Amino acid sequence: MKTDQTNNNKGSVLIIAMMTITVLTLICATSLYIASQNTNTGMQTAAWQQALTGAEAGIDAAVRALNQKGTSGANAWTNWKMISTALPTPSPGAAVAGYTYEPTGGTAAAAVPTTSQYLYLPSANLSISYPSTEGTTAVTAWVTIDAAGGLSDSSGSWYRVRSTGQATFQSNSVYKRVSNNRLDNDLRNTLTMNFSRKGNSNPGPTRTIEAIMQPVLQGGSAKAITLANWLQMTGGGSVDAFSSPTGQWSSIYRDTSYPMLVVEGATGNSAKFANTGQTYVYGGVTYSGTAPTNVNAAGPPKDVLGQVSTPANVSLPTPTDPTPISGQSGHYAWTYQNPWSGTTSSYSFNTVATYTGGGGLPKNGGNTVTAITANGTAASPGFFIISGDFTVPGGTTFTVNATTTGNPPVADSSNSYVTIWVKGKFTTSGSGVISQASGTHVTWIIDGDITVSGQSYNNLAGTASSASFVGIGNNKFTDSGSGTLTATINAPGYDGTISGSGDFTGAIAASNLTISGSGSFHYDEALNPGTSPGIGNYAYASWFEDNSDPTHKDMNKNYIVY
Amino acid sequence: MKISAKRKYIAFTLAELMVSVACGTLILAAIVAAGLSLQKSYAATEAYTTAEGDQLRVLDYVAMDCRRATSASVGTVTVSNGITNITESQLVLTLQQYYSATDDTAVPNTPVLTSGAITYGSGSTVTIKYYVKFYNASASGTGTVGYFVREVITSTTDNITPIARNVATFTANATNLTNWVSCSIMFFPTFKRSAGTSTWWSGLNNPDTAPANSVGSDGDWYVINTTATDPTTVGNVYFKSGGAYSLVQNEKATTVACKTFLRNATARQ
């Protein structure tokens, strides 16, 4: 009996010990399991971010290829493949090559895709691997470019770019397990990590971005009337564009599809048309901010015949005055970017004639100057400074003549260039006339208000590109009267007014503009580089991350779509 | 001989018993103390991990939706926090109707170029709202626990999903919404101060200041939100004991922030 009691005591100690060990083991196992889940969350969050970097790298690769096709096309499509079918239409729940998982095959790509093709860059060209590490062991991406059924406008074809990035875990990785928070699984699709919603066998989160790329034409972004703030049209005049071989406007050359107006609308209404039931714009209006007012309010006819679109993609360069060249007395340098052609020119003026401004015609010493000669070339124009206001009073005439002399000599009198810097206001009043001879090209740099009219500025050269007004700073310009003014006005900081019955032929870039008279505005399309300028670049028109996983539901039993 | 030998092992002497009991008591006390500390440490670590996960998740959600939004606006929403109605910021994002449906038949729509802009789904839109809403501890019904929610409104559905809990306040910046969305979310420091069954409060004053002692009960916590006039007080933590709140020294709430560029051209007008 005593022997039995001793044996029973030994047995209970063993049981207690085993139970204690079991409880401790369970506690440890639970702790380790939860700690493991927490680690999974961290690793999966990191992997999700890495997948985004992969997807963005794919987008960048596609944009690079699109942008290089015009300048170095030979290298643009290296490693890209072309498949001679349109990008497959996705089907619910189905894994589709080229859409939900990486395609294979194809031939070497050599150009942008047509509507019956799509290009793809295999993931082998967009991958980084680090196999001997904890967590993810590789980040890869594959990307497609297609025409999305033929997206295009007057600038050219638009392209859809879909890029899928994936961060890959090892096949036996513990990190492919779900995290301890269902919300993380819903967001990051980690539920799908074991079988990958993108149709391949690699475990790891994927992220897909779909971007639409729009072409940006070469040349300047300015159009017929380009305004930083607003436009108001209240008179009987209209705005149109023309493309004639002589640079002279006629309604037979009218181009109603041209994007006439670009209005940023930074301070309110982008454009306001009086509700008079007339056509104001024979072309398109591109705006940002508040939509134009009274478009077609009393139509037909339509106030704007062309397309009204948004947003405006414009960047007006700010012109500046010439600057003295250090150490070279009387020498000036000037850099100017033409907002319509987009070209930037740099000039060095080594000789300068300076006249005194004031209330009348300029003076050279005590002598009144009534004429100057455009004694330079396009690369090296003649240069004059009027130190003060430049006024052509009633009854007087100021002439800009052509020449075949100069230093360097002007080879042809039809190519006589001069730049005149007015350090004050530019005013023609009454019957005063500025006569610009045929064959001359005059650039006026004005530091003050500009007051001019068609009958007072007689541009005998005949084309808008031959008479350029460049307004510096924030001032005003006014064009009035009954004659046609043929010129361009590039004054991004100016408040402009066009009144009277005279037409305006050329282009205007300003802060805002009121057209109140019966005269019309005719844009000379020759101010842009050709009627079919090449595509200079591609810009993002749309960006969407496709994070859907509609084959699963979230914690609230809703399908994971948005 | 056998009897004597057995007696030798049958009982302890009084001294042996007292020593062993004393030693055992000390060992058990040490084990209990260590266990409690480990439990606290474990709970704090767990709470920290959860809070960190919540913070990462809200940032990922907001950033993802901002990148793909076609417009953004900031408004306000009035919600009940269990005591009173408080006004919170609300970020409203508009997305294209990118998907053909909102169930398991959903596939991406084909983009269309209309009036110079890309549209999906015939120009229909989806609205996503972010704001703070109060539920019970199970994220349902009504209660006093602050959740950061994401509401997705389509033409056929309106789903509200809590994506983080223990949120004190949400602040969205209304300036320059045609370029950036800037916002911040303040979390209660629950991993430092476990609330247990008590309640975390915030935003009962506008501008926010130290809480009135009538708020809540002993054991409750209060955090000053971003409406405070004195910016140095934002995030201050108060604890209620003996019927009065007192400032907890050297402790602040956790705030996460994001500033996301709107990548869609139509958003940057």
mmCIF file with all atom_site columns, N, CA, C and O in Angstrom, chain B residues 94-122:
data_model
loop_
_atom_site.group_PDB
_atom_site.id
_atom_site.type_symbol
_atom_site.label_atom_id
_atom_site.label_alt_id
_atom_site.label_comp_id
_atom_site.label_asym_id
_atom_site.label_entity_id
_atom_site.label_seq_id
_atom_site.pdbx_PDB_ins_code
_atom_site.Cartn_x
_atom_site.Cartn_y
_atom_site.Cartn_z
_atom_site.occupancy
_atom_site.B_iso_or_equiv
_atom_site.pdbx_formal_charge
_atom_site.auth_seq_id
_atom_site.auth_comp_id
_atom_site.auth_asym_id
_atom_site.auth_atom_id
_atom_site.pdbx_PDB_model_num
ATOM 1   N N  . THR B 1 94  ? -13.212 62.206 -56.678 1.00 0.00 ? 94  THR B N  1
ATOM 2   C CA . THR B 1 94  ? -14.020 61.721 -57.795 1.00 0.00 ? 94  THR B CA 1
ATOM 3   C C  . THR B 1 94  ? -13.147 60.906 -58.727 1.00 0.00 ? 94  THR B C  1
ATOM 4   O O  . THR B 1 94  ? -12.084 61.366 -59.155 1.00 0.00 ? 94  THR B O  1
ATOM 5   N N  . LEU B 1 95  ? -13.619 59.711 -59.020 1.00 0.00 ? 95  LEU B N  1
ATOM 6   C CA . LEU B 1 95  ? -12.889 58.825 -59.929 1.00 0.00 ? 95  LEU B CA 1
ATOM 7   C C  . LEU B 1 95  ? -13.730 58.570 -61.170 1.00 0.00 ? 95  LEU B C  1
ATOM 8   O O  . LEU B 1 95  ? -14.952 58.707 -61.153 1.00 0.00 ? 95  LEU B O  1
ATOM 9   N N  . GLN B 1 96  ? -13.046 58.213 -62.218 1.00 0.00 ? 96  GLN B N  1
ATOM 10  C CA . GLN B 1 96  ? -13.781 57.749 -63.394 1.00 0.00 ? 96  GLN B CA 1
ATOM 11  C C  . GLN B 1 96  ? -14.447 56.413 -63.064 1.00 0.00 ? 96  GLN B C  1
ATOM 12  O O  . GLN B 1 96  ? -13.992 55.666 -62.204 1.00 0.00 ? 96  GLN B O  1
ATOM 13  N N  . GLN B 1 97  ? -15.522 56.118 -63.780 1.00 0.00 ? 97  GLN B N  1
ATOM 14  C CA . GLN B 1 97  ? -16.137 54.795 -63.617 1.00 0.00 ? 97  GLN B CA 1
ATOM 15  C C  . GLN B 1 97  ? -15.313 53.800 -64.427 1.00 0.00 ? 97  GLN B C  1
ATOM 16  O O  . GLN B 1 97  ? -15.643 53.450 -65.562 1.00 0.00 ? 97  GLN B O  1
ATOM 17  N N  . TYR B 1 98  ? -14.251 53.362 -63.809 1.00 0.00 ? 98  TYR B N  1
ATOM 18  C CA . TYR B 1 98  ? -13.265 52.567 -64.529 1.00 0.00 ? 98  TYR B CA 1
ATOM 19  C C  . TYR B 1 98  ? -13.751 51.147 -64.796 1.00 0.00 ? 98  TYR B C  1
ATOM 20  O O  . TYR B 1 98  ? -13.353 50.531 -65.782 1.00 0.00 ? 98  TYR B O  1
ATOM 21  N N  . TYR B 1 99  ? -14.600 50.635 -63.933 1.00 0.00 ? 99  TYR B N  1
ATOM 22  C CA . TYR B 1 99  ? -15.034 49.243 -64.065 1.00 0.00 ? 99  TYR B CA 1
ATOM 23  C C  . TYR B 1 99  ? -16.466 49.167 -64.596 1.00 0.00 ? 99  TYR B C  1
ATOM 24  O O  . TYR B 1 99  ? -17.299 50.041 -64.345 1.00 0.00 ? 99  TYR B O  1
ATOM 25  N N  . SER B 1 100 ? -16.732 48.082 -65.277 1.00 0.00 ? 100 SER B N  1
ATOM 26  C CA . SER B 1 100 ? -18.033 47.913 -65.918 1.00 0.00 ? 100 SER B CA 1
ATOM 27  C C  . SER B 1 100 ? -19.128 47.567 -64.917 1.00 0.00 ? 100 SER B C  1
ATOM 28  O O  . SER B 1 100 ? -20.311 47.708 -65.221 1.00 0.00 ? 100 SER B O  1
ATOM 29  N N  . ALA B 1 101 ? -18.762 47.084 -63.752 1.00 0.00 ? 101 ALA B N  1
ATOM 30  C CA . ALA B 1 101 ? -19.752 46.683 -62.753 1.00 0.00 ? 101 ALA B CA 1
ATOM 31  C C  . ALA B 1 101 ? -19.095 46.752 -61.376 1.00 0.00 ? 101 ALA B C  1
ATOM 32  O O  . ALA B 1 101 ? -17.917 47.102 -61.258 1.00 0.00 ? 101 ALA B O  1
ATOM 33  N N  . THR B 1 102 ? -19.868 46.439 -60.354 1.00 0.00 ? 102 THR B N  1
ATOM 34  C CA . THR B 1 102 ? -19.309 46.450 -59.002 1.00 0.00 ? 102 THR B CA 1
ATOM 35  C C  . THR B 1 102 ? -19.390 45.073 -58.359 1.00 0.00 ? 102 THR B C  1
ATOM 36  O O  . THR B 1 102 ? -19.339 44.946 -57.145 1.00 0.00 ? 102 THR B O  1
ATOM 37  N N  . ASP B 1 103 ? -19.540 44.048 -59.177 1.00 0.00 ? 103 ASP B N  1
ATOM 38  C CA . ASP B 1 103 ? -19.571 42.698 -58.634 1.00 0.00 ? 103 ASP B CA 1
ATOM 39  C C  . ASP B 1 103 ? -18.531 41.849 -59.359 1.00 0.00 ? 103 ASP B C  1
ATOM 40  O O  . ASP B 1 103 ? -17.598 42.375 -59.961 1.00 0.00 ? 103 ASP B O  1
ATOM 41  N N  . ASP B 1 104 ? -18.723 40.535 -59.314 1.00 0.00 ? 104 ASP B N  1
ATOM 42  C CA . ASP B 1 104 ? -17.689 39.668 -59.891 1.00 0.00 ? 104 ASP B CA 1
ATOM 43  C C  . ASP B 1 104 ? -17.706 39.641 -61.418 1.00 0.00 ? 104 ASP B C  1
ATOM 44  O O  . ASP B 1 104 ? -16.951 38.891 -62.028 1.00 0.00 ? 104 ASP B O  1
ATOM 45  N N  . THR B 1 105 ? -18.560 40.457 -62.028 1.00 0.00 ? 105 THR B N  1
ATOM 46  C CA . THR B 1 105 ? -18.521 40.578 -63.487 1.00 0.00 ? 105 THR B CA 1
ATOM 47  C C  . THR B 1 105 ? -17.702 41.790 -63.929 1.00 0.00 ? 105 THR B C  1
ATOM 48  O O  . THR B 1 105 ? -17.621 42.080 -65.123 1.00 0.00 ? 105 THR B O  1
ATOM 49  N N  . ALA B 1 106 ? -17.136 42.505 -62.975 1.00 0.00 ? 106 ALA B N  1
ATOM 50  C CA . ALA B 1 106 ? -16.456 43.764 -63.294 1.00 0.00 ? 106 ALA B CA 1
ATOM 51  C C  . ALA B 1 106 ? -15.195 43.528 -64.116 1.00 0.00 ? 106 ALA B C  1
ATOM 52  O O  . ALA B 1 106 ? -14.376 42.660 -63.789 1.00 0.00 ? 106 ALA B O  1
ATOM 53  N N  . VAL B 1 107 ? -15.072 44.302 -65.175 1.00 0.00 ? 107 VAL B N  1
ATOM 54  C CA . VAL B 1 107 ? -13.832 44.354 -65.958 1.00 0.00 ? 107 VAL B CA 1
ATOM 55  C C  . VAL B 1 107 ? -13.578 45.831 -66.271 1.00 0.00 ? 107 VAL B C  1
ATOM 56  O O  . VAL B 1 107 ? -14.504 46.639 -66.256 1.00 0.00 ? 107 VAL B O  1
ATOM 57  N N  . PRO B 1 108 ? -12.342 46.188 -66.558 1.00 0.00 ? 108 PRO B N  1
ATOM 58  C CA . PRO B 1 108 ? -12.051 47.593 -66.883 1.00 0.00 ? 108 PRO B CA 1
ATOM 59  C C  . PRO B 1 108 ? -12.777 48.052 -68.144 1.00 0.00 ? 108 PRO B C  1
ATOM 60  O O  . PRO B 1 108 ? -12.830 47.322 -69.139 1.00 0.00 ? 108 PRO B O  1
ATOM 61  N N  . ASN B 1 109 ? -13.338 49.262 -68.092 1.00 0.00 ? 109 ASN B N  1
ATOM 62  C CA . ASN B 1 109 ? -13.958 49.849 -69.281 1.00 0.00 ? 109 ASN B CA 1
ATOM 63  C C  . ASN B 1 109 ? -12.881 50.316 -70.261 1.00 0.00 ? 109 ASN B C  1
ATOM 64  O O  . ASN B 1 109 ? -11.737 50.570 -69.876 1.00 0.00 ? 109 ASN B O  1
ATOM 65  N N  . THR B 1 110 ? -13.275 50.461 -71.493 1.00 0.00 ? 110 THR B N  1
ATOM 66  C CA . THR B 1 110 ? -12.363 50.973 -72.515 1.00 0.00 ? 110 THR B CA 1
ATOM 67  C C  . THR B 1 110 ? -12.382 52.497 -72.488 1.00 0.00 ? 110 THR B C  1
ATOM 68  O O  . THR B 1 110 ? -13.448 53.104 -72.435 1.00 0.00 ? 110 THR B O  1
ATOM 69  N N  . PRO B 1 111 ? -11.209 53.137 -72.493 1.00 0.00 ? 111 PRO B N  1
ATOM 70  C CA . PRO B 1 111 ? -11.187 54.606 -72.452 1.00 0.00 ? 111 PRO B CA 1
ATOM 71  C C  . PRO B 1 111 ? -11.724 55.213 -73.734 1.00 0.00 ? 111 PRO B C  1
ATOM 72  O O  . PRO B 1 111 ? -11.568 54.650 -74.821 1.00 0.00 ? 111 PRO B O  1
ATOM 73  N N  . VAL B 1 112 ? -12.345 56.378 -73.586 1.00 0.00 ? 112 VAL B N  1
ATOM 74  C CA . VAL B 1 112 ? -12.900 57.104 -74.727 1.00 0.00 ? 112 VAL B CA 1
ATOM 75  C C  . VAL B 1 112 ? -12.392 58.540 -74.664 1.00 0.00 ? 112 VAL B C  1
ATOM 76  O O  . VAL B 1 112 ? -12.313 59.129 -73.578 1.00 0.00 ? 112 VAL B O  1
ATOM 77  N N  . LEU B 1 113 ? -12.044 59.086 -75.811 1.00 0.00 ? 113 LEU B N  1
ATOM 78  C CA . LEU B 1 113 ? -11.578 60.472 -75.885 1.00 0.00 ? 113 LEU B CA 1
ATOM 79  C C  . LEU B 1 113 ? -12.766 61.367 -76.208 1.00 0.00 ? 113 LEU B C  1
ATOM 80  O O  . LEU B 1 113 ? -13.343 61.290 -77.299 1.00 0.00 ? 113 LEU B O  1
ATOM 81  N N  . THR B 1 114 ? -13.145 62.209 -75.243 1.00 0.00 ? 114 THR B N  1
ATOM 82  C CA . THR B 1 114 ? -14.301 63.086 -75.412 1.00 0.00 ? 114 THR B CA 1
ATOM 83  C C  . THR B 1 114 ? -13.903 64.511 -75.065 1.00 0.00 ? 114 THR B C  1
ATOM 84  O O  . THR B 1 114 ? -13.462 64.776 -73.951 1.00 0.00 ? 114 THR B O  1
ATOM 85  N N  . SER B 1 115 ? -14.087 65.405 -76.035 1.00 0.00 ? 115 SER B N  1
ATOM 86  C CA . SER B 1 115 ? -13.784 66.823 -75.817 1.00 0.00 ? 115 SER B CA 1
ATOM 87  C C  . SER B 1 115 ? -12.396 67.025 -75.233 1.00 0.00 ? 115 SER B C  1
ATOM 88  O O  . SER B 1 115 ? -12.198 67.795 -74.298 1.00 0.00 ? 115 SER B O  1
ATOM 89  N N  . GLY B 1 116 ? -11.464 66.309 -75.772 1.00 0.00 ? 116 GLY B N  1
ATOM 90  C CA . GLY B 1 116 ? -10.084 66.495 -75.357 1.00 0.00 ? 116 GLY B CA 1
ATOM 91  C C  . GLY B 1 116 ? -9.716  65.827 -74.062 1.00 0.00 ? 116 GLY B C  1
ATOM 92  O O  . GLY B 1 116 ? -8.598  66.012 -73.567 1.00 0.00 ? 116 GLY B O  1
ATOM 93  N N  . ALA B 1 117 ? -10.623 65.070 -73.477 1.00 0.00 ? 117 ALA B N  1
ATOM 94  C CA . ALA B 1 117 ? -10.335 64.423 -72.199 1.00 0.00 ? 117 ALA B CA 1
ATOM 95  C C  . ALA B 1 117 ? -10.711 62.946 -72.267 1.00 0.00 ? 117 ALA B C  1
ATOM 96  O O  . ALA B 1 117 ? -11.611 62.552 -73.013 1.00 0.00 ? 117 ALA B O  1
ATOM 97  N N  . ILE B 1 118 ? -10.022 62.145 -71.468 1.00 0.00 ? 118 ILE B N  1
ATOM 98  C CA . ILE B 1 118 ? -10.275 60.714 -71.412 1.00 0.00 ? 118 ILE B CA 1
ATOM 99  C C  . ILE B 1 118 ? -11.407 60.440 -70.425 1.00 0.00 ? 118 ILE B C  1
ATOM 100 O O  . ILE B 1 118 ? -11.425 60.960 -69.302 1.00 0.00 ? 118 ILE B O  1
ATOM 101 N N  . THR B 1 119 ? -12.359 59.629 -70.860 1.00 0.00 ? 119 THR B N  1
ATOM 102 C CA . THR B 1 119 ? -13.419 59.211 -69.953 1.00 0.00 ? 119 THR B CA 1
ATOM 103 C C  . THR B 1 119 ? -13.555 57.692 -70.002 1.00 0.00 ? 119 THR B C  1
ATOM 104 O O  . THR B 1 119 ? -13.259 57.056 -71.015 1.00 0.00 ? 119 THR B O  1
ATOM 105 N N  . TYR B 1 120 ? -13.989 57.147 -68.896 1.00 0.00 ? 120 TYR B N  1
ATOM 106 C CA . TYR B 1 120 ? -14.312 55.723 -68.805 1.00 0.00 ? 120 TYR B CA 1
ATOM 107 C C  . TYR B 1 120 ? -15.787 55.603 -68.426 1.00 0.00 ? 120 TYR B C  1
ATOM 108 O O  . TYR B 1 120 ? -16.315 56.429 -67.696 1.00 0.00 ? 120 TYR B O  1
ATOM 109 N N  . GLY B 1 121 ? -16.407 54.578 -68.898 1.00 0.00 ? 121 GLY B N  1
ATOM 110 C CA . GLY B 1 121 ? -17.774 54.322 -68.476 1.00 0.00 ? 121 GLY B CA 1
ATOM 111 C C  . GLY B 1 121 ? -18.734 55.435 -68.833 1.00 0.00 ? 121 GLY B C  1
ATOM 112 O O  . GLY B 1 121 ? -19.554 55.841 -67.996 1.00 0.00 ? 121 GLY B O  1
ATOM 113 N N  . SER B 1 122 ? -18.628 55.967 -70.046 1.00 0.00 ? 122 SER B N  1
ATOM 114 C CA . SER B 1 122 ? -19.546 57.008 -70.539 1.00 0.00 ? 122 SER B CA 1
ATOM 115 C C  . SER B 1 122 ? -19.548 58.251 -69.666 1.00 0.00 ? 122 SER B C  1
ATOM 116 O O  . SER B 1 122 ? -20.547 58.958 -69.591 1.00 0.00 ? 122 SER B O  1
#
